[in-house]
Structures are given as structure tokens and as C-alpha cells.
Coordinates of C-alpha atoms in Angstrom, one line a residue:
M1 CA -148.7 -60.2 -169.0
N2 CA -150.4 -60.1 -173.5
A3 CA -149.0 -63.2 -175.5
L4 CA -146.0 -62.4 -177.5
P5 CA -146.0 -62.8 -181.1
C6 CA -144.6 -65.9 -182.8
I7 CA -141.6 -65.7 -185.1
S8 CA -143.7 -66.6 -188.2
Q9 CA -145.8 -63.2 -187.3
L10 CA -142.9 -60.6 -186.7
D11 CA -141.4 -62.0 -190.1
A12 CA -144.4 -61.2 -192.0
F13 CA -145.2 -57.8 -190.0
A14 CA -141.1 -56.9 -190.8
S15 CA -142.5 -56.8 -194.9
H16 CA -145.2 -54.9 -194.0
D17 CA -144.8 -51.2 -195.5
H18 CA -145.0 -49.3 -192.1
M19 CA -141.6 -50.6 -191.6
A20 CA -141.0 -47.3 -193.7
Q21 CA -142.7 -45.3 -191.9
P22 CA -140.3 -42.7 -188.8
G23 CA -143.5 -43.0 -186.8
F24 CA -144.0 -46.4 -185.9
F25 CA -143.8 -47.4 -182.6
V26 CA -142.2 -50.7 -182.7
P27 CA -138.7 -49.7 -183.1
R28 CA -138.8 -47.7 -180.2
L29 CA -140.5 -50.1 -177.8
T30 CA -137.8 -52.6 -178.7
N31 CA -135.7 -52.9 -175.1
L32 CA -138.6 -53.0 -172.8
Y33 CA -140.2 -55.7 -175.6
L34 CA -136.8 -57.4 -174.9
L35 CA -137.2 -57.9 -171.2
R36 CA -140.6 -59.7 -171.4
V37 CA -139.0 -62.0 -174.3
S38 CA -136.2 -62.8 -171.9
Q39 CA -138.5 -63.4 -169.7
A40 CA -140.7 -66.1 -171.3
A41 CA -137.9 -67.5 -173.7
G42 CA -135.1 -67.7 -171.1
Q43 CA -131.8 -68.4 -172.8
N44 CA -133.8 -68.4 -176.4
F45 CA -132.3 -65.2 -178.1
A46 CA -133.9 -65.7 -181.3
R47 CA -136.6 -63.5 -180.9
R48 CA -134.4 -60.5 -179.5
D49 CA -131.9 -61.2 -182.5
L50 CA -134.8 -60.7 -184.7
L51 CA -136.5 -57.7 -183.2
L52 CA -133.0 -56.4 -183.3
S53 CA -132.8 -56.9 -187.4
L54 CA -136.1 -55.2 -187.5
Q55 CA -135.3 -52.4 -186.0
S56 CA -131.5 -52.5 -188.0
A57 CA -133.7 -52.3 -191.1
A58 CA -136.2 -50.0 -190.2
Q59 CA -133.3 -47.4 -189.5
E60 CA -131.5 -48.2 -193.0
R61 CA -134.5 -47.5 -194.8
W62 CA -135.2 -44.4 -193.0
E63 CA -131.7 -43.3 -193.2
A64 CA -131.6 -44.1 -197.0
A65 CA -134.6 -42.1 -197.6
G66 CA -133.8 -39.5 -196.1
V67 CA -137.7 -38.9 -193.9
F68 CA -135.7 -36.9 -190.6
N69 CA -134.0 -34.4 -193.4
A70 CA -135.7 -31.1 -193.2
D71 CA -135.8 -28.6 -195.2
A72 CA -136.7 -24.6 -195.1
P73 CA -140.4 -24.3 -197.0
A74 CA -139.9 -21.6 -199.7
T75 CA -140.7 -17.8 -198.9
G76 CA -144.0 -17.3 -197.8
A77 CA -144.9 -20.8 -197.7
G78 CA -146.2 -22.8 -194.7
T79 CA -147.2 -21.3 -191.7
P80 CA -146.3 -21.7 -188.0
E81 CA -149.1 -24.5 -187.5
E82 CA -147.3 -26.6 -189.8
K83 CA -143.9 -26.9 -188.5
F84 CA -142.3 -28.5 -185.2
F85 CA -138.7 -27.8 -184.2
G86 CA -137.4 -29.0 -180.7
N87 CA -134.1 -29.4 -179.8
F88 CA -132.0 -31.7 -176.6
P89 CA -129.5 -29.6 -174.5
Y90 CA -125.9 -30.3 -176.1
P91 CA -125.1 -33.4 -174.2
Y92 CA -121.6 -32.7 -172.9
M93 CA -118.7 -33.8 -174.3
N94 CA -116.6 -35.6 -171.3
G95 CA -117.6 -39.1 -171.4
L96 CA -120.3 -41.3 -173.2
L97 CA -124.3 -40.8 -172.8
H98 CA -126.0 -42.2 -169.8
L99 CA -129.3 -43.4 -169.1
G100 CA -130.1 -40.1 -168.0
H101 CA -129.9 -38.7 -171.3
A102 CA -132.0 -41.1 -173.0
F103 CA -134.8 -40.7 -170.5
S104 CA -134.4 -37.2 -171.4
L105 CA -134.2 -37.1 -175.2
S106 CA -137.5 -39.9 -175.4
K107 CA -139.8 -36.9 -174.5
L108 CA -138.4 -35.0 -177.7
E109 CA -138.4 -38.0 -179.6
F110 CA -142.0 -38.8 -178.9
A111 CA -143.0 -35.3 -179.5
S112 CA -141.0 -35.3 -182.8
A113 CA -142.5 -38.6 -184.1
F114 CA -146.0 -37.1 -183.1
H115 CA -145.9 -33.8 -185.1
R116 CA -144.2 -35.8 -187.7
L117 CA -147.4 -38.1 -188.0
C118 CA -149.9 -35.2 -188.2
G119 CA -148.1 -34.2 -191.2
K120 CA -145.8 -31.3 -190.1
N121 CA -142.6 -30.2 -191.0
V122 CA -140.4 -31.4 -187.8
L123 CA -137.1 -30.1 -186.9
F124 CA -134.7 -32.4 -184.8
P125 CA -131.0 -31.1 -185.0
Q126 CA -128.6 -32.6 -182.6
G127 CA -125.6 -31.2 -181.2
F128 CA -122.6 -31.5 -178.6
H129 CA -121.4 -29.4 -176.0
C130 CA -117.6 -29.0 -175.8
T131 CA -117.2 -25.7 -174.3
G132 CA -115.5 -24.8 -171.2
M133 CA -113.0 -26.1 -168.6
P134 CA -114.3 -29.5 -167.9
I135 CA -112.8 -31.2 -170.8
K136 CA -109.5 -29.4 -170.8
A137 CA -109.4 -30.2 -166.7
C138 CA -109.9 -34.0 -167.4
A139 CA -107.1 -33.8 -170.5
D140 CA -104.4 -32.4 -167.9
K141 CA -105.1 -33.9 -165.2
L142 CA -104.4 -37.0 -167.2
A143 CA -101.2 -35.6 -168.5
R144 CA -100.1 -34.9 -164.8
E145 CA -101.2 -38.9 -163.8
I146 CA -98.4 -40.2 -167.1
A147 CA -95.8 -37.1 -166.0
T148 CA -95.9 -38.2 -161.8
Y149 CA -96.5 -42.0 -162.1
G150 CA -95.7 -43.0 -165.9
C151 CA -97.0 -44.5 -169.2
P152 CA -99.3 -46.5 -168.5
P153 CA -99.0 -45.2 -164.4
K154 CA -98.6 -47.0 -161.2
F155 CA -100.7 -45.4 -159.3
P156 CA -100.0 -45.8 -155.3
T157 CA -101.8 -48.7 -153.6
E158 CA -105.0 -47.4 -151.3
E159 CA -103.0 -47.6 -147.7
E160 CA -100.1 -44.6 -149.6
A161 CA -102.3 -43.1 -150.7
A162 CA -104.2 -42.8 -147.3
A163 CA -101.6 -42.1 -145.6
E164 CA -100.8 -39.2 -147.7
A165 CA -103.6 -38.1 -147.8
N166 CA -103.9 -37.9 -144.1
G167 CA -100.6 -36.0 -143.8
A168 CA -101.9 -33.4 -146.2
A169 CA -104.9 -33.2 -144.6
E170 CA -105.7 -29.6 -142.6
A171 CA -106.3 -29.3 -138.9
P172 CA -109.7 -28.6 -138.4
P173 CA -110.6 -24.5 -137.2
A174 CA -109.6 -24.1 -133.3
D175 CA -112.4 -22.5 -133.3
D176 CA -116.3 -21.9 -134.4
A177 CA -116.1 -18.4 -136.3
I178 CA -116.0 -20.4 -139.2
K179 CA -120.0 -21.2 -139.4
A180 CA -121.8 -22.6 -142.1
D181 CA -125.2 -20.7 -143.7
P182 CA -128.2 -22.6 -142.2
T183 CA -130.2 -21.5 -144.8
K184 CA -127.9 -22.8 -147.9
F185 CA -127.3 -26.4 -148.7
V186 CA -123.5 -27.3 -148.9
A187 CA -122.8 -30.5 -150.8
K188 CA -120.1 -32.7 -149.5
K189 CA -118.7 -33.2 -153.4
S190 CA -118.4 -30.7 -155.9
K191 CA -120.5 -31.4 -159.0
A192 CA -117.0 -32.4 -161.0
V193 CA -116.2 -34.9 -158.3
A194 CA -119.9 -36.2 -158.0
K195 CA -119.8 -36.4 -161.7
K196 CA -116.6 -38.6 -162.3
G197 CA -117.7 -41.8 -160.4
A198 CA -115.9 -44.8 -158.8
G199 CA -112.8 -43.9 -160.7
A200 CA -110.2 -42.3 -158.4
T201 CA -107.9 -41.0 -161.5
Q202 CA -108.7 -39.8 -165.1
W203 CA -106.7 -43.1 -165.8
D204 CA -109.3 -45.1 -164.5
I205 CA -112.9 -43.1 -165.8
L206 CA -111.6 -43.7 -169.0
K207 CA -110.3 -47.5 -168.8
M208 CA -113.9 -47.8 -167.0
S209 CA -115.7 -46.5 -170.0
G210 CA -113.9 -48.8 -172.3
I211 CA -111.1 -47.3 -174.2
P212 CA -108.2 -49.4 -174.4
E213 CA -105.1 -48.4 -172.3
E214 CA -103.3 -48.2 -175.2
D215 CA -105.2 -45.2 -176.7
I216 CA -106.1 -43.3 -173.6
P217 CA -102.8 -41.3 -173.8
A218 CA -104.0 -39.6 -176.6
F219 CA -106.9 -38.1 -174.1
A220 CA -104.3 -35.7 -172.9
D221 CA -104.8 -33.7 -175.9
P222 CA -108.1 -31.7 -175.1
L223 CA -108.8 -32.0 -179.1
H224 CA -108.9 -35.3 -178.7
W225 CA -112.2 -35.4 -176.6
L226 CA -114.0 -33.3 -179.3
R227 CA -112.9 -35.7 -181.8
F228 CA -113.6 -38.8 -179.8
F229 CA -117.4 -39.0 -178.3
P230 CA -119.2 -36.9 -180.4
P231 CA -119.4 -39.9 -183.2
L232 CA -120.1 -41.9 -180.1
A233 CA -122.9 -40.1 -178.8
M234 CA -124.3 -39.9 -182.6
R235 CA -123.9 -43.8 -183.0
D236 CA -126.1 -44.3 -179.7
I237 CA -128.8 -41.8 -180.5
Q238 CA -129.0 -43.3 -183.8
V239 CA -129.3 -47.1 -182.4
M240 CA -132.3 -44.8 -179.5
G241 CA -134.2 -44.5 -183.7
C242 CA -134.4 -40.5 -182.8
G243 CA -135.4 -38.8 -185.8
V244 CA -132.7 -36.5 -185.9
D245 CA -131.5 -34.4 -189.2
W246 CA -128.1 -35.9 -189.2
R247 CA -126.8 -32.5 -191.8
R248 CA -127.4 -29.9 -188.9
S249 CA -125.2 -31.8 -186.5
F250 CA -122.2 -30.0 -184.7
I251 CA -119.7 -29.4 -182.0
T252 CA -119.7 -26.4 -180.3
T253 CA -116.4 -23.8 -179.6
D254 CA -114.4 -22.0 -181.9
V255 CA -112.8 -25.8 -183.6
N256 CA -116.2 -25.3 -185.2
P257 CA -115.9 -21.8 -187.2
F258 CA -119.9 -21.7 -188.5
Y259 CA -120.8 -22.2 -184.6
D260 CA -118.0 -20.1 -183.5
S261 CA -119.4 -17.5 -186.1
F262 CA -123.0 -17.7 -185.1
I263 CA -122.1 -16.9 -181.6
R264 CA -120.3 -13.8 -182.7
W265 CA -122.8 -12.8 -184.3
Q266 CA -125.5 -13.2 -181.3
F267 CA -123.3 -11.6 -178.8
H268 CA -122.6 -8.7 -181.4
T269 CA -126.5 -8.3 -182.1
L270 CA -126.9 -8.4 -178.0
L271 CA -124.7 -5.9 -177.3
K272 CA -126.0 -3.7 -180.3
A273 CA -129.5 -3.7 -178.6
G274 CA -128.0 -2.7 -175.4
K275 CA -128.9 -6.4 -174.0
V276 CA -125.3 -6.9 -172.7
V277 CA -122.7 -4.6 -171.5
K278 CA -118.9 -5.3 -171.4
D279 CA -117.7 -4.5 -167.8
K280 CA -115.1 -5.7 -164.7
R281 CA -116.1 -8.0 -162.2
Y282 CA -114.7 -10.3 -159.8
A283 CA -114.0 -13.7 -160.5
V284 CA -112.2 -16.6 -159.1
Y285 CA -108.9 -17.2 -161.0
S286 CA -107.2 -20.5 -161.9
P287 CA -103.2 -19.6 -162.1
L288 CA -102.5 -23.4 -163.0
D289 CA -104.7 -22.9 -166.4
G290 CA -103.8 -19.0 -166.5
Q291 CA -107.9 -18.1 -166.6
P292 CA -111.2 -17.7 -164.7
C293 CA -112.6 -21.0 -163.0
A294 CA -116.3 -21.0 -162.9
D295 CA -118.2 -23.3 -160.2
H296 CA -118.7 -26.4 -161.7
D297 CA -115.5 -26.4 -163.5
R298 CA -113.6 -27.1 -160.2
A299 CA -112.6 -30.7 -158.4
S300 CA -112.6 -28.9 -155.1
G301 CA -113.9 -25.4 -153.6
E302 CA -117.4 -25.3 -155.5
G303 CA -119.4 -22.5 -153.8
V304 CA -116.4 -20.6 -153.1
G305 CA -116.4 -16.8 -154.3
P306 CA -114.8 -13.2 -154.2
Q307 CA -114.4 -12.4 -150.7
D308 CA -114.8 -8.2 -149.7
Y309 CA -112.8 -6.7 -147.3
T310 CA -113.1 -3.7 -145.9
L311 CA -109.8 -2.2 -145.0
I312 CA -110.0 0.9 -141.6
K313 CA -106.5 2.9 -142.1
M314 CA -105.3 3.3 -138.3
K315 CA -102.5 5.8 -137.1
V316 CA -100.3 3.8 -135.4
L317 CA -98.5 5.7 -132.4
E318 CA -95.5 3.3 -132.1
L319 CA -93.6 1.4 -134.7
K320 CA -91.3 -1.6 -133.3
G321 CA -89.7 -4.4 -135.4
A322 CA -90.2 -4.8 -139.3
L323 CA -92.2 -1.6 -139.3
S324 CA -89.9 0.5 -137.2
A325 CA -88.0 1.4 -140.3
L326 CA -91.4 3.5 -141.3
E327 CA -90.5 5.7 -138.1
G328 CA -91.9 9.4 -138.9
E329 CA -93.5 9.1 -142.7
R330 CA -96.5 9.3 -143.6
C331 CA -99.5 8.1 -145.8
T332 CA -101.5 10.3 -147.6
P333 CA -105.3 10.0 -148.3
L334 CA -104.7 8.0 -151.7
G335 CA -101.9 5.6 -150.3
R336 CA -99.1 7.8 -151.7
R337 CA -96.0 8.5 -149.4
N338 CA -92.7 10.9 -149.9
G339 CA -90.0 8.4 -150.6
S340 CA -90.1 5.2 -151.3
S341 CA -93.6 3.8 -152.4
T342 CA -92.1 0.0 -152.9
R343 CA -90.9 0.2 -149.2
L344 CA -94.1 1.1 -147.6
Q345 CA -96.4 -1.1 -149.5
K346 CA -94.4 -4.1 -148.2
A347 CA -94.7 -2.7 -144.6
T348 CA -98.2 -2.0 -145.2
T349 CA -98.9 -5.4 -146.4
T350 CA -97.2 -6.6 -142.9
L351 CA -99.1 -4.5 -141.1
L352 CA -102.5 -6.0 -142.5
F353 CA -101.5 -8.9 -142.0
L354 CA -100.9 -8.9 -138.6
L355 CA -104.4 -6.8 -138.4
V356 CA -106.0 -9.5 -139.7
T357 CA -104.4 -12.8 -138.3

């Protein structure tokens, strides 16, 4: 292991003009360096605290100087070779950022810093993804938990929950009529379930994220998620030292009218160019939410899609039981008949059910 610099060397370094350069490497390697410091110095945190102060000082100088703000060049000025644009896919705002975000984000940060040191005009914006069902599903789940178990909720014990789950479990199929496709991988957990972590309830998940219990009920409102998590994500990215132009930060959804206008313009432009069409398609529908429910939006049933059935009309020679009322009546090829269509539809539904089962 290389020798660690002494405190006097770090003090001298802190006053150097290089601290004002956003591409300098020391703030980027703080975590690795702190690990080495803790191993070498034991419980002495003086060097760690000094490094943190160096990091904060550098980041404050960068922010004050606006070194990461990228403005468009004048018309006709600049060439593609003199600029660099990078964007990290908007992290979804149903929780805090984690190490996976930091790992992926570090690649773009390294590239941006490199091109900036090469003298290019670098644009690194950052948005936050709030569109879709997961946030609303989490908010609705929390609202149901509060309505069912009170606020703060008193959840059933593990034994009670296990007994309830066993009682509600469906019996396995009596035969092997339903077979898995051997060419496809089927996960044991849906993506929504796999992402939620160790917490069994939405209340517990938020509590494990460090949110005080008295603040958790506010998350029953989906819009509260949009106000709460993006500033925390911005804070973490800033602490990481990323060179983001925060003037261009935004969230998605129509809560942000500017981004919503951009998306509308984008789709109208693609429609006029014939790149997209408006048509009908079958979709899995959620009666609870009153809208289509995409695959990754479901807590269960991931991979389940619309199913096609072929119905074959057959002539029934003898009608018995509930179908005897239709004796002597006849359906046309288009499904119409003489007399009451409602009565025929009900009877036909019964017949189809009997044929399927």
C-alpha cells in the first residue's frame, strides 16, 4: 500500500488552485481513500474529516463559479467535435438512490470530466422519472394499509399472516394441463416484488428508508412522492461530485408542464412523420386503478398477457336444464336471433362456460 499523505500535505493541497478545477480527481476518489485511511489510522477520523472538508470546499467553489453550466454556442459557432452531451437514464423516484445508480452514474461522470478537461463544451443534465404506475401503486397500497390497520398501522403478526396466507392459497392443478414453456425463464417473484426489498408492507419499506413514522401518511398521496424523493436524489448526486448542470433538472409527468409539452410535441411530430400510429390493442386492465396495467407495474402476475380463444359454434340437438328455454330458437351467423337477445346471450354464456369447463 502506498504511503498516505500527512495532514500538512493535505492542508497545503487544499489551498492549491487545482481545487477549483472540476476535473480534478481527488473528490472522485474520496470513498476509496477513506477506506485506506480507516484501515491505517484505526479510530482516528481526523484525516477522513479533512478529506470531507476538501470535498465540500471544492464542490462549493464549483457551484459558485457555475463551472458545470453549459450554454448553447452562438449560431454557426462550434462544431460537433467541440462538444459532448451525456445523460444518465432518469432514475425512478419511488425511493432513494442506491449503489447501482452510483456505479452506472460514475461512468458518465468520468466521461464528462474527461471531455471537459479536453476543452469541450460539456452538457450533463439530469432528470428524474416519475411517470407510470409504480408510484401510484405504492401510494394506493399505503392508503389501503392505513385504512385497514390504522395509523400508525397495527399489522398482523407473522403467525397470523402465515395462517391467512395458507387459508387463501389456491390448490394446485389436479393434472398437468398447465405446463411451463421450457424455452422461457419464469421468475419466482415479479419485478415489483423483487424490488421492494425486505419490507413486507409499504409502511415498513418507507420506514426502512429513514422516513419518520409521523411523515409516512403523507405518502398516500402520489404527488407527495414527486416532491419528496427528487430533491434527495439531487442531494446525493451533488455529494458524489457529478458535474451536472442543475439548471436543466426536471421531473417527468404532466406535473411538469414543460416536459409534458415536450413529450406531446415529440409524439405529434412522430405521428405526422408516419412513425407512430394510433390503433387498438389488447391490454391487461386493472379494475382497481381504472387503466391498463403494464407488466412491471404489477405486484403479481408478471408475464401474464391477453389470451386468445377460438369459439366454435355447434348445433345443439337437445337443450336441457337452464338451456331448455331456448328450444326452437335459432342464432344467425352474426349472432343475432329472433326475440330477446339478452336471454340468448345469457344462455350462450352458460353454454360456453359448460363447454370450457
